[in-house]
Structures are given as structure tokens and as C-alpha cells.
Amino acid sequence: MRSFVHATNPNRVVFGYGTSAQVREEVERLGRTRALVLGSPPLAALGDRVHKALESLAAVRFDGAAMHTPVEVTEQVMELVREHSVDCVVAVGGGSTIGLAKAIAWRTGIDQVVLPTTYAGSEVTPVLGETAQGTKTTRSDAAILPETVLYDVEFTLDLPVSMSVTSGINAMAHAVEALYSQQTNPVVDGWALDSIRLMGRALPAIVADPADVDARAEALHAAWLAGTCLGLVGMGLHHKLCHTLGGSFDLPHAETHTVVLPHAMAYNAPAVPEVMRRIADALGTDDAPAGVHDLITSLDGPTSLRELGVAEQDLGTAAELATAKSYPNPRELTTEGIATLLHRAWAGERPASSGRPLAALHRLTEQVVASFDRASSPRLRQLLPDLVRHLHRFVADNDVTEDEWQYAIDFLTHTGRMCSDTRQEFVLLSDTLGVSSAVDLLTNSRTPEATPSAVLGPFYVEGPPAAEHGTDISQGLPGEPLWGDIKVTDTDGAAVPDAVVDVWQSNEDGYYDVQLPDLDGPVLRARFRTDDRGRFTFRSIAPSEYPIPDDGPVGSMLDAVGRHPYRAPHIHFMIMAPGRPRLITQLFVAGGAYLDSDAVFGVKDELIVDMPRQHGAMPDGRAVSESWRLLEFTFHIAADDEQNHGEDE
Ligand code: BEZ
Ligand code: FE
């Protein structure tokens, strides 16, 4: 299960073709009447259209936004705001124009209606970066987030192909880093993957035909999703590197993102293989970093810092600057690691692909999964595909080699050969891997008021000899005497009479009778029946710790991983009462060995019982020379419907 927090940014989005015609309506919707229209000379025609559509609501026009949002420009525009009693900003353009609109909004609190013409995504983030005397400051504030975004696909048709590519990859970078951000959640993941898939498909189509309206719409949609992710979760290495490189070497923003992205992904890939697999799937490629590099190359985008004008000798300084302060990133940041990354980015190398045909593996997995479609049992249709997915994922995530897989097959073959009527090596394997305890936990321990269950183990024998209350089940075997005084009640504490209770345990040396062929008949095992008060008593000896059988493959496995084969000292109980689920459990001797490292993970706190030492005669009147132990315990057993209630929810 994954816990998460998700909060959306409160903005209104209008998406379509020709939506700029609705600009007046959107300004009126905000209750504003005096708009400052922001544009830029290259987009003068689009600015004119918006200006005209606003009619009387356009108060003043400014077409001079600059890169990095210098405060001098903002101050100049603030004059206009005051002079013309402006009450909202309508911005047409890319990151620079939107940055200026945000800077005005942050100073005045006035509303913004934004018509983006690139894929930068800034229109849906509450973040503003400004420069004063060459220093960039970034702030995040609710007042900075534009109130309304009018995405007009028509306004992006003239975005030059080269800018479409770099701006589109810039958007993809937001989505990529969102996927491994600490704050991401399933909703953001979904948006990010959708964005990567759409952008990966749209950019080649735009390069082929810049006027392809459907491709333009997909790219703008992808940019919106990526920008939304950027506005909701923190970014990592890639954004930090681009920020450092941009600030230190005055590099163009989108181009820098385009060059760095495949390399930042390659650096992080070993730490987030699953994220890279999802990105590769979204792009329909085998390897995410190499796939993004190949995409950029096929789009004729920039692939090297060298072509952006960075000098090779400056890379060391850049690596130091980028690692000077720590920040969240899936893989640890080292100056040498980042320097290597930057050298590769500088030279424009293709990131080394993991060389693993993951897309082909994915197709294979789905083919096998589909082969179960016609299984008549719905449960089989659920279990087998999931088992196959887990196995294929296990093989891929661990790069399992042919030799290793053969070893696994030999191990299982050996495990099977070890099995006989008296030895169940597969059960031991399941027990020592904790699977038996996991199944037991999920199947039987759903009623908190009932005594927890524990694994059955291989030493239970059907139909043990019936015994009277007070019977000595040890039949005089050596060991510290023990007196059991046991009650069985329901979960409200009412006695459960006539319950059948099987008891079995090991001897002083840790052996069960079935392991000792010389022993005559069942010993240290018996079947009792509770009386009217739900009670029975028995005499026995204190159980000891013992090793599970470790002369087979399971023992070799424990040995190979430095685990001991011991079980903590315990007595087994199986309680059967009419109309109630059977309870199979164990009671552990408090203070016994291996309680915190039981070989089969069977110990539960509620099952550890004080069995205090006593002196003098035992309750059956028999004299004991040394001490004896008293085991008093009440089992609480659920009613049938209580036990099952979790399954109906
Ligand atoms: C037992 O307690 O008897 C047991 C349980 C699991 C594996 C081996 C022994
Ligand atoms: Fe046992």
C-alpha cells in the first residue's frame, strides 16, 4: 500500500482550438475590467488578436518581456499598472512573458489570464523566478499561480519546430522528475506518464508537419499535464543541473533541458529502475534514457553542451556547484558522478543503454498472461497471471542469469526429492521463507479479540490418543515437569465446553516422537476435551528449543545466509469446537531461546507465556524433587462469522 497526500492547484483551464476568442468572457468571469495585455514583438500578431478580442477591457499593452524576468522590466511595467489602474493581466507568450505576468501578480495580487504559446508549463505553477543584479531568486506563492489558462492550440501552430522540440523535452523533464519525486502520488504518476506518452508521440509528428493540429493539441495537452506535475511535486537532479548550468553559463533554458535530460535520467536510472521501465513503456522503447536521447536525435534537437557553447574546462566547476548543497534525489549525488555525467552531456554521448530488451520482455509477459484468459476457474485466472508477472519481474529486476535459474530449478528438484511420508521439505521451505506465517496471518488472524494462530508445522499427527484431564503426556520422559491448566472461551470470555484440543510438543532434547523411531507409540501428544467450564489440565515436561530438519536444501539455504535452524521452545495446540473455526497455534515459553529469531517466524507476542517455576507438590499431588513449571492460559476462540468477516468487505 502506498500512503500519499494530493492537493491540486486552484486554476481554471480552458483547452481547445480558437479558445483565445473567449478571452473577454474569461476576464469578465473574474469580474475584471482593466486588463494589461503582455506580449512580445515576435508574437505581435497573436497579441493583437487578444487585444482586439478584449475590446474595451484592454487598458494598456506591453510587448517587452525579457528572459529570466529582470526586475527592471517588471518595475517599468508596474508604472503602467499604476498609471492605467490595471486590475488584471492577460499574457500571451512563453516562459518570459508568463514570468512577467506572475511578477506583476505577486506584487499587486491582481488576477492573470494566460495564453501559453510554448510547452514550458509555467502557466500552471505557483513559482516565480526573477533576476536582480544578475542574481536569480525563486519563490513560490499562491498569488503567483495564474487564475485562468486559455490553451489555444492555434496559438502554438507557429512555434518554430526547433523550439517545439526543446520546449517539449523541457516539459517531458518535468514529468520524468515528478515520477521519482518524494512527493509524487498515483494521480501525479498517471499525469506524468500520460504526458510522456503524448509528448513522445506528438513531437515526431510536429517535426514531420508543424501544422498538424492533432499533434499540436497532444503536445499542448502533454505540456499542461507536465506543468501541473511540476507545480505539485519537488524536482531532482535534472532541474538542479539545468538551473546551475543556466545560471552560471547563461545558457538557453529549453535547450539546456534537452541536452541534460537523457544524462540525468541515466544517472538516476539504477536507483529507480521501475520508474525507468514505466517511462520506457510510455515511450515504446526498451531503455528510457537511451530512448529519450534517440528521440531528441531523431527530432534534430541539441544533444551536447558543447554545441550550446559550454567550455570543457568549466565542467568541474559546474559539478561542484551542482553538488554544493544537498537536495532530494533518488540516487546519491557525488561530485565525481556528476562530473562524469556532465562530460557525457558535453560530448553528446548516447547514454549507455542497459542493453536489456525490456519492451520485448513486457510483450512476452503479456503474452503469457493472456494465455490464461480461457481458464474456467476465476481464481486460476487471477492467480496464474499474477504469479507470472511477479516471476518475470523478479527475473528482470535481478538480472537473473541462466546459471542462476538452473540453480533455482535444481534447488527445487532437490527439495522435491527430499520429500517423503515423514519429511516435507517444501513445507520447511515455505516456513523458513515466512510464507506459511504470511498465509496464516492473512487467513486466520482477523479477529483481534481471538488468540492468534501459528503455523501447524510438520510434526502434527492426525488422531492423537484421547486423554483424561491430568494425564501425563510425557509418560515419565526426563525433563523439567510442567503442569498445564488450560481454558477455552469465546471472545467475550464465556466458557466453550466440549472443545476438542490436540496438544503436541518436543522432548527435552528437542525431538518429536515421530523423529525417534525407537520410541514406543505416541508420546508428548494427546487429545483432550474441555469440561463444562471450558477447562482441561495435563502434565508434561517443559519443551526445548530445537532445530528444524536441516540436512536438506532448506538447511543449505539457511547455512548460506548465516541463519540458524532453531525454533523457540513451544507447545502446539489445535482447538476444534462446534460452530467455530479451528484454531491452530503454539504457546512459547517466556525467556526461552530464539524468541526473536525463530527459524519459521512463528512467534507472536500474544503467544509468549510466562511459565513460572514452582516448588513443592504438583497440582495432581505428585511430589517433585526440584522445581516444576506452571502453564496457565486461556484461549479465546472466534465464532465462525467473526473469523470470516474481513472477507466480505
Ligand atoms: C514445528 O513447530 O513443529 C515446526 C514448524 C515449522 C517447521 C518445522 C517445525
Ligand atoms: Fe514444533
XYZ file of C-alpha atoms and ligand atoms in Angstrom:
659
model
C 0.000 0.000 0.000
C 1.122 3.495 -0.724
C 0.176 6.453 1.513
C 0.093 9.897 -0.056
C -1.144 13.466 0.093
C -2.624 15.087 -3.001
C -3.632 18.743 -3.255
C -4.444 20.424 -6.555
C -3.674 23.985 -7.545
C -6.837 26.071 -7.915
C -6.699 27.192 -11.531
C -9.211 27.153 -14.357
C -8.153 25.584 -17.650
C -9.894 26.152 -20.959
C -8.445 23.921 -23.690
C -9.243 23.841 -27.388
C -8.738 25.349 -30.826
C -9.593 29.027 -31.166
C -10.207 29.459 -27.445
C -8.445 32.845 -27.495
C -11.767 34.239 -28.752
C -13.122 33.603 -25.240
C -10.582 35.868 -23.544
C -13.069 38.686 -22.848
C -15.536 36.222 -21.344
C -12.800 34.824 -19.068
C -11.751 38.284 -17.876
C -15.385 39.163 -17.179
C -15.772 35.868 -15.346
C -13.103 37.108 -12.935
C -15.011 40.404 -12.560
C -12.151 42.463 -14.037
C -12.454 45.429 -16.398
C -8.969 46.895 -16.959
C -6.532 44.421 -18.486
C -2.818 44.856 -19.078
C -2.014 42.888 -22.233
C 1.501 41.387 -22.171
C 3.128 40.094 -25.332
C 6.385 40.135 -27.244
C 7.408 41.503 -30.656
C 7.736 38.072 -32.336
C 4.184 37.262 -31.249
C 2.765 40.706 -32.038
C 0.088 39.236 -34.289
C -1.220 36.966 -31.530
C -1.047 39.881 -29.077
C -3.103 41.971 -31.468
C -5.767 39.296 -31.705
C -6.107 39.049 -27.961
C -6.040 42.832 -27.592
C -8.848 43.105 -30.100
C -10.891 40.294 -28.568
C -10.749 42.045 -25.197
C -12.354 45.133 -26.749
C -12.975 47.769 -24.085
C -11.427 45.620 -21.349
C -7.879 46.176 -22.708
C -6.420 49.084 -20.716
C -2.784 49.024 -21.835
C -0.326 46.872 -23.826
C 3.322 45.956 -23.162
C 5.373 43.878 -25.574
C 8.805 43.757 -23.957
C 9.172 40.783 -21.594
C 12.773 39.579 -21.252
C 14.396 36.226 -20.361
C 14.863 35.419 -16.648
C 12.312 38.103 -15.618
C 14.651 41.007 -14.745
C 13.171 43.239 -12.022
C 13.986 46.420 -14.005
C 11.494 45.372 -16.684
C 8.942 44.468 -14.030
C 9.342 47.914 -12.368
C 8.799 49.567 -15.724
C 5.549 47.631 -16.199
C 4.469 48.401 -12.628
C 4.402 52.069 -13.674
C 1.880 51.184 -16.397
C -0.175 49.177 -13.902
C -0.463 52.189 -11.628
C -0.967 54.750 -14.411
C -3.763 52.782 -16.058
C -5.445 51.417 -12.914
C -4.919 47.902 -14.216
C -6.905 45.154 -12.397
C -5.747 42.054 -14.306
C -3.008 40.782 -16.629
C -3.632 38.952 -19.871
C -0.371 37.364 -21.048
C 0.296 35.827 -24.472
C 3.600 34.007 -24.826
C 6.124 31.588 -23.368
C 8.067 31.431 -20.120
C 9.373 35.018 -20.209
C 6.014 36.713 -20.775
C 4.269 34.452 -18.286
C 7.106 35.168 -15.818
C 6.447 38.899 -16.165
C 2.701 38.389 -15.602
C 3.482 36.396 -12.456
C 5.897 39.079 -11.209
C 3.138 41.708 -11.549
C 0.574 39.447 -9.884
C 2.923 38.735 -6.995
C 3.431 42.480 -6.409
C -0.199 43.501 -6.789
C -2.318 40.404 -6.185
C -4.221 41.013 -9.429
C -5.658 38.156 -11.499
C -3.961 36.594 -14.512
C -5.408 35.104 -17.676
C -2.612 33.362 -19.572
C -2.446 32.125 -23.178
C 0.696 29.938 -23.454
C 2.479 29.623 -26.794
C 5.157 27.116 -25.721
C 5.278 23.863 -23.729
C 7.166 25.251 -20.695
C 4.267 24.674 -18.306
C 4.948 27.769 -16.207
C 1.280 28.831 -16.539
C 0.163 26.116 -14.094
C 2.820 26.526 -11.392
C 2.813 28.927 -8.435
C 6.540 29.558 -8.934
C 8.289 32.791 -9.979
C 11.989 33.170 -10.785
C 13.314 36.755 -11.029
C 16.771 38.235 -11.581
C 18.126 41.336 -9.869
C 21.729 42.426 -10.495
C 22.485 39.072 -12.071
C 21.184 37.024 -9.127
C 18.197 34.776 -9.593
C 15.683 34.296 -6.787
C 12.843 31.824 -6.918
C 9.715 31.951 -4.815
C 6.506 30.008 -4.596
C 3.262 31.676 -3.553
C -0.444 31.122 -4.161
C -0.711 34.700 -5.572
C 1.729 33.730 -8.350
C -0.463 30.971 -9.835
C -2.444 32.267 -12.854
C -6.200 32.133 -12.216
C -7.134 31.119 -15.761
C -5.201 29.351 -18.515
C -6.567 29.584 -22.022
C -4.850 26.856 -24.023
C -5.426 27.735 -27.647
C -3.872 25.079 -29.894
C -3.998 27.590 -32.765
C -1.564 29.832 -30.850
C 1.061 27.081 -30.880
C 0.935 26.326 -34.616
C 3.636 28.885 -35.384
C 6.021 27.775 -32.634
C 9.156 27.025 -34.687
C 9.978 23.316 -34.948
C 13.291 23.605 -33.098
C 11.622 25.456 -30.210
C 8.756 22.961 -30.217
C 11.298 20.170 -29.727
C 13.292 21.795 -26.923
C 10.210 23.150 -25.182
C 8.534 19.745 -25.489
C 11.556 17.951 -23.976
C 11.626 20.589 -21.228
C 8.030 19.578 -20.429
C 8.995 15.900 -20.540
C 11.699 16.629 -17.949
C 9.023 17.868 -15.501
C 7.071 14.649 -15.943
C 10.178 12.436 -15.652
C 11.355 14.025 -12.417
C 7.823 14.044 -10.972
C 7.813 10.247 -11.246
C 10.712 9.858 -8.841
C 9.931 12.847 -6.645
C 9.467 12.157 -2.932
C 6.058 13.868 -3.043
C 4.607 12.031 -6.007
C 1.390 10.046 -5.726
C -0.642 7.795 -8.036
C -2.526 10.765 -9.525
C 0.658 12.682 -10.361
C 2.246 9.449 -11.682
C -0.706 8.960 -14.006
C -0.490 12.522 -15.331
C 3.282 12.298 -15.754
C 3.159 9.039 -17.695
C 0.307 10.299 -19.859
C 2.308 13.434 -20.538
C 5.441 11.481 -21.537
C 3.431 9.191 -23.790
C 1.638 12.098 -25.518
C 4.754 14.227 -25.936
C 6.797 11.272 -27.204
C 4.183 10.743 -29.904
C 3.438 14.396 -30.715
C 6.968 15.739 -31.272
C 7.878 13.474 -34.228
C 4.523 14.332 -35.807
C 5.162 18.067 -35.322
C 8.622 17.757 -36.877
C 7.022 15.979 -39.837
C 4.270 18.589 -40.143
C 4.391 21.636 -37.870
C 0.789 22.491 -38.770
C -0.571 19.080 -37.663
C -3.322 20.314 -35.363
C -3.841 16.972 -33.613
C -0.139 16.627 -32.818
C -0.049 20.245 -31.625
C -3.045 19.545 -29.385
C -1.359 16.457 -27.922
C 1.856 18.333 -27.244
C -0.025 21.178 -25.531
C -2.055 18.691 -23.511
C 1.192 16.931 -22.512
C 2.737 20.282 -21.551
C -0.237 21.138 -19.357
C -0.007 17.759 -17.549
C 3.773 18.054 -17.119
C 3.484 21.640 -15.838
C 0.805 20.521 -13.397
C 3.159 17.833 -12.064
C 5.919 20.442 -11.762
C 3.566 22.655 -9.746
C 2.677 19.844 -7.335
C 5.872 17.958 -6.507
C 9.554 18.724 -5.996
C 12.068 18.159 -8.791
C 15.510 16.490 -8.563
C 18.950 16.318 -10.160
C 17.916 17.272 -13.690
C 16.270 20.556 -12.709
C 19.076 21.420 -10.315
C 21.688 20.820 -13.031
C 19.802 22.901 -15.605
C 19.359 25.689 -13.076
C 23.075 25.674 -12.223
C 24.215 25.479 -15.849
C 21.721 28.130 -16.960
C 22.687 30.492 -14.139
C 26.470 30.006 -14.364
C 26.908 29.954 -18.136
C 23.856 31.925 -19.252
C 22.588 29.016 -21.329
C 19.220 28.936 -23.082
C 16.652 27.276 -20.830
C 14.834 24.746 -23.032
C 17.956 23.719 -24.969
C 19.802 23.005 -21.717
C 16.905 20.830 -20.527
C 17.000 18.966 -23.824
C 20.714 18.189 -23.647
C 20.780 17.256 -19.958
C 17.618 15.140 -19.617
C 18.875 11.771 -21.009
C 22.047 12.039 -18.908
C 20.271 12.975 -15.668
C 17.933 10.024 -16.299
C 20.865 7.671 -16.916
C 22.450 8.829 -13.645
C 19.255 8.174 -11.671
C 18.221 5.005 -13.523
C 19.967 2.489 -11.216
C 18.134 3.971 -8.212
C 14.680 3.919 -9.835
C 14.540 1.007 -12.308
C 10.761 0.710 -12.027
C 10.238 4.391 -12.902
C 12.551 3.991 -15.910
C 10.640 0.921 -17.010
C 7.360 2.862 -16.902
C 8.897 5.743 -18.874
C 10.318 3.291 -21.424
C 6.875 1.688 -21.733
C 5.272 5.116 -22.210
C 7.755 5.911 -24.979
C 7.564 2.433 -26.506
C 11.302 1.929 -26.109
C 13.489 -0.605 -24.325
C 15.565 1.801 -22.309
C 14.305 5.159 -21.028
C 17.484 7.335 -21.028
C 18.755 5.988 -24.355
C 15.214 6.205 -25.731
C 14.928 9.901 -24.829
C 18.356 10.545 -26.375
C 17.312 8.757 -29.569
C 14.056 10.710 -29.650
C 15.927 14.037 -29.414
C 18.403 12.944 -32.090
C 15.577 11.904 -34.409
C 13.973 15.321 -33.858
C 17.284 17.033 -34.663
C 17.352 18.589 -31.188
C 20.552 19.627 -29.404
C 22.383 16.755 -27.700
C 25.612 18.321 -26.408
C 26.569 21.089 -24.001
C 29.444 21.769 -26.398
C 27.046 22.971 -29.102
C 25.407 25.262 -26.501
C 28.793 26.922 -26.025
C 29.944 25.403 -22.728
C 33.733 25.110 -22.395
C 35.007 21.693 -21.337
C 37.212 23.157 -18.604
C 34.149 24.647 -16.875
C 32.532 21.275 -16.261
C 34.371 20.649 -12.965
C 33.110 23.929 -11.510
C 29.600 23.125 -12.702
C 29.766 19.709 -10.998
C 30.893 21.319 -7.756
C 28.176 23.972 -7.908
C 25.504 21.362 -8.625
C 26.503 19.265 -5.616
C 27.353 22.101 -3.212
C 24.003 21.836 -1.433
C 22.179 18.588 -0.879
C 18.647 18.167 -2.219
C 16.288 15.250 -2.643
C 17.208 12.932 -5.496
C 16.730 9.182 -5.824
C 20.446 8.486 -6.284
C 23.160 9.886 -4.051
C 24.939 12.852 -5.619
C 28.708 12.753 -5.836
C 30.860 15.422 -7.436
C 32.719 12.776 -9.475
C 29.460 11.162 -10.577
C 28.021 14.498 -11.700
C 31.303 15.463 -13.390
C 31.140 12.238 -15.431
C 27.506 12.939 -16.280
C 28.397 16.467 -17.438
C 31.310 15.208 -19.554
C 28.972 12.813 -21.322
C 26.407 15.570 -21.816
C 29.136 17.909 -23.033
C 30.328 15.390 -25.608
C 26.748 14.486 -26.611
C 27.227 10.770 -25.949
C 24.302 8.407 -26.142
C 23.655 7.242 -22.558
C 24.723 3.649 -22.255
C 21.593 1.613 -22.610
C 21.163 -1.143 -20.095
C 21.045 -3.281 -23.232
C 18.010 -5.047 -21.861
C 15.123 -5.593 -24.251
C 12.523 -4.604 -21.677
C 9.808 -3.792 -24.192
C 10.165 -7.301 -25.640
C 10.041 -8.750 -22.130
C 6.887 -6.766 -21.446
C 5.291 -8.199 -24.593
C 6.347 -11.713 -23.582
C 4.869 -11.287 -20.087
C 1.572 -10.048 -21.503
C 1.500 -12.933 -23.982
C 1.923 -15.471 -21.179
C -0.640 -13.650 -19.049
C -3.128 -13.724 -21.939
C -2.617 -17.488 -22.284
C -4.600 -17.936 -19.046
C -7.601 -15.988 -20.313
C -9.672 -19.075 -21.002
C -9.079 -20.828 -17.674
C -12.521 -21.807 -16.421
C -11.741 -21.115 -12.759
C -11.862 -17.361 -11.989
C -9.368 -17.898 -9.162
C -6.884 -19.529 -11.559
C -7.398 -16.624 -13.956
C -6.368 -14.330 -11.119
C -3.519 -16.294 -9.552
C -1.555 -17.547 -12.546
C -1.222 -14.217 -14.396
C -0.152 -12.520 -11.175
C 2.355 -15.257 -10.402
C 3.818 -14.957 -13.906
C 4.042 -11.158 -13.631
C 5.857 -11.431 -10.300
C 8.232 -14.098 -11.616
C 9.060 -12.178 -14.798
C 9.560 -9.000 -12.788
C 11.798 -10.892 -10.341
C 13.938 -12.205 -13.196
C 14.194 -8.746 -14.795
C 14.773 -6.708 -11.646
C 17.569 -9.016 -10.522
C 19.133 -9.732 -13.901
C 18.808 -13.451 -13.142
C 21.270 -15.400 -15.285
C 20.693 -18.768 -16.950
C 23.040 -20.420 -14.434
C 21.163 -18.887 -11.524
C 17.814 -20.013 -12.888
C 19.175 -23.528 -13.402
C 20.435 -23.447 -9.796
C 16.932 -22.489 -8.650
C 15.429 -25.365 -10.625
C 17.994 -27.810 -9.182
C 17.249 -26.495 -5.695
C 13.524 -27.124 -6.135
C 14.184 -30.541 -7.667
C 16.317 -31.443 -4.658
C 13.586 -30.122 -2.351
C 11.042 -32.385 -4.042
C 13.336 -35.430 -3.883
C 13.779 -34.856 -0.143
C 10.051 -35.201 0.484
C 8.616 -38.459 1.855
C 5.733 -39.545 4.086
C 7.670 -38.321 7.096
C 9.563 -35.367 5.628
C 8.021 -32.368 3.887
C 10.878 -30.214 2.629
C 8.546 -27.891 0.659
C 6.682 -27.057 3.867
C 10.007 -26.306 5.519
C 10.912 -24.061 2.603
C 7.597 -22.244 2.849
C 8.069 -21.949 6.641
C 11.627 -20.646 6.532
C 10.708 -18.102 3.847
C 7.901 -16.880 6.121
C 5.238 -17.741 3.526
C 3.419 -20.169 5.828
C 3.266 -17.486 8.515
C 2.100 -14.909 5.951
C -0.741 -17.154 4.725
C -1.609 -17.998 8.334
C -1.595 -14.331 9.350
C -3.843 -13.244 6.492
C -6.189 -16.219 6.765
C -6.602 -16.700 10.477
C -5.786 -13.627 12.496
C -8.636 -11.335 11.538
C -10.360 -11.147 14.906
C -8.211 -9.117 17.306
C -10.047 -10.456 20.361
C -9.258 -14.074 19.446
C -5.961 -15.787 20.297
C -3.626 -15.546 17.284
C -2.859 -18.618 15.260
C 0.581 -20.010 14.395
C 1.881 -22.458 11.793
C 0.945 -26.144 12.052
C 4.441 -27.475 11.425
C 5.279 -30.939 10.069
C 5.005 -32.896 13.338
C 1.256 -32.986 13.824
C -0.205 -36.496 13.630
C -3.915 -36.945 12.897
C -5.990 -38.530 15.666
C -3.738 -38.409 18.726
C -4.668 -40.671 21.684
C -7.609 -39.378 23.781
C -6.525 -38.485 27.307
C -8.244 -37.784 30.646
C -7.705 -34.473 32.412
C -4.471 -34.501 34.368
C -2.835 -37.166 32.146
C 0.953 -37.150 31.995
C 1.531 -36.922 28.249
C 5.308 -37.218 28.723
C 4.779 -40.716 30.093
C 7.658 -40.178 32.506
C 10.220 -38.919 29.947
C 13.054 -36.940 31.554
C 12.711 -33.153 31.712
C 11.515 -30.331 33.933
C 7.925 -31.197 34.898
C 5.180 -28.908 33.618
C 1.543 -28.574 34.647
C -0.862 -27.242 32.026
C -4.088 -25.615 33.207
C -5.888 -24.523 30.053
C -9.211 -22.806 29.442
C -11.061 -22.247 26.200
C -13.550 -19.353 25.989
C -15.241 -17.338 23.256
C -14.120 -13.784 22.553
C -16.459 -12.474 25.295
C -14.897 -14.757 27.896
C -17.746 -17.318 28.040
C -16.524 -20.901 28.513
C -16.502 -23.173 25.464
C -17.280 -26.672 26.789
C -16.721 -29.862 24.832
C -13.978 -28.429 22.663
C -11.505 -30.983 21.309
C -7.928 -29.863 21.974
C -4.914 -31.657 20.489
C -1.595 -30.965 22.212
C 1.855 -31.923 20.883
C 5.393 -30.927 21.723
C 9.070 -31.900 21.624
C 11.027 -33.696 24.344
C 13.864 -32.383 26.462
C 16.296 -32.769 23.553
C 14.013 -31.058 21.081
C 12.679 -34.151 19.268
C 9.105 -35.128 18.491
C 8.141 -38.761 18.945
C 7.866 -39.240 15.167
C 11.549 -38.371 14.880
C 12.533 -41.078 17.367
C 11.903 -44.493 15.783
C 12.961 -46.311 18.965
C 10.211 -44.723 20.998
C 7.184 -46.864 21.570
C 3.898 -45.275 20.475
C 2.642 -41.727 20.565
C 4.188 -39.725 23.320
C 4.102 -35.989 24.120
C 0.890 -35.747 22.125
C -2.727 -36.263 23.190
C -6.339 -35.201 22.602
C -8.292 -33.551 25.443
C -11.885 -32.406 25.722
C -12.820 -29.272 27.704
C -15.239 -29.640 30.629
C -18.318 -27.517 31.435
C -16.058 -24.633 32.446
C -14.113 -24.903 29.177
C -11.115 -26.267 31.044
C -8.668 -29.169 30.966
C -5.377 -29.928 32.693
C -2.408 -32.085 31.786
C 1.018 -32.951 32.990
C 4.096 -32.868 30.746
C 7.678 -31.624 30.575
C 8.960 -28.181 29.551
C 9.574 -28.036 25.777
C 13.050 -27.175 24.475
C 14.306 -25.249 21.520
C 15.113 -27.493 18.568
C 16.473 -27.257 15.045
C 14.064 -27.837 12.210
C 15.384 -30.645 9.968
C 18.407 -29.016 8.325
C 20.107 -31.826 6.412
C 18.352 -30.930 3.139
C 18.271 -27.995 0.713
C 16.462 -25.775 3.246
C 19.294 -26.342 5.718
C 21.805 -25.420 2.973
C 19.839 -22.252 2.281
C 19.843 -21.266 5.979
C 23.548 -22.002 6.138
C 24.295 -19.940 3.027
C 22.619 -16.877 4.530
C 24.002 -17.311 8.042
C 20.673 -18.228 9.635
C 20.336 -20.819 12.420
C 17.670 -23.544 12.108
C 16.263 -23.248 15.658
C 12.687 -22.871 16.782
C 11.959 -21.166 20.106
C 10.618 -23.605 22.780
C 6.870 -24.075 22.311
C 3.873 -26.369 22.744
C 1.391 -26.836 19.872
C -2.395 -26.670 20.301
C -5.197 -27.385 17.852
C -8.644 -26.421 19.162
C -11.836 -27.618 17.498
C -15.251 -26.570 18.798
C -18.575 -26.980 17.010
C -19.619 -23.864 15.068
C -16.243 -22.235 15.444
C -13.202 -22.014 13.179
C -10.407 -24.372 14.127
C -7.571 -22.614 15.963
C -4.066 -23.944 15.319
C -1.483 -22.225 17.447
C 1.535 -22.520 19.715
C 2.469 -21.204 23.168
C 6.065 -20.075 23.620
C 7.980 -20.193 26.894
C 8.740 -16.623 28.024
C 12.502 -16.194 28.416
C 13.150 -19.137 26.052
C 15.919 -19.128 23.438
C 15.389 -17.858 19.861
C 12.149 -16.000 20.598
C 13.350 -13.140 18.415
C 14.888 -15.271 15.669
C 12.552 -18.238 15.332
C 13.544 -20.110 12.158
C 9.964 -20.188 10.829
C 8.812 -16.742 12.008
C 6.106 -18.344 14.140
C 6.415 -16.280 17.342
C 3.748 -13.672 18.156
C 3.896 -11.573 21.316
C 0.441 -12.690 22.476
C 1.643 -16.302 22.351
C 4.653 -15.826 24.649
C 3.551 -17.059 28.057
C 5.155 -16.891 31.472
C 5.502 -20.435 32.748
C 6.767 -19.647 36.273
C 8.837 -22.157 38.240
C 7.036 -23.641 41.263
C 8.224 -25.714 44.197
C 6.529 -28.406 46.206
C 3.954 -30.930 45.045
C 2.308 -30.560 41.636
C -1.481 -29.989 41.438
C -2.032 -33.736 40.881
C -0.390 -34.321 44.271
C 2.764 -35.871 42.819
C 5.975 -34.915 44.601
C 8.688 -33.253 42.533
C 12.276 -33.216 43.748
C 13.297 -29.959 42.049
C 11.113 -27.235 40.525
C 8.226 -27.573 38.053
C 6.586 -25.095 35.674
C 3.020 -23.863 35.674
C 1.399 -23.073 32.330
C -1.939 -21.313 32.814
C -3.509 -19.985 29.646
C -6.921 -19.095 28.273
C -7.518 -19.469 24.533
C -10.159 -17.128 23.110
C -11.724 -18.563 20.011
C -13.812 -16.689 17.480
C -17.249 -17.624 16.198
C -17.359 -18.700 12.552
C -18.820 -15.420 11.267
C -16.313 -13.294 13.250
C -13.442 -15.170 11.717
C -14.653 -14.627 8.200
C -15.896 -11.106 8.486
C -12.882 -9.486 6.844
C -13.514 -11.358 3.602
C -16.863 -9.725 2.830
C -15.591 -6.164 2.995
C 7.129 -27.126 14.424
O 6.950 -26.273 15.254
O 6.842 -28.263 14.711
C 7.725 -26.763 13.116
C 7.163 -25.751 12.378
C 7.689 -25.418 11.138
C 8.779 -26.109 10.651
C 9.350 -27.117 11.392
C 8.832 -27.441 12.641
Fe 7.076 -27.570 16.922
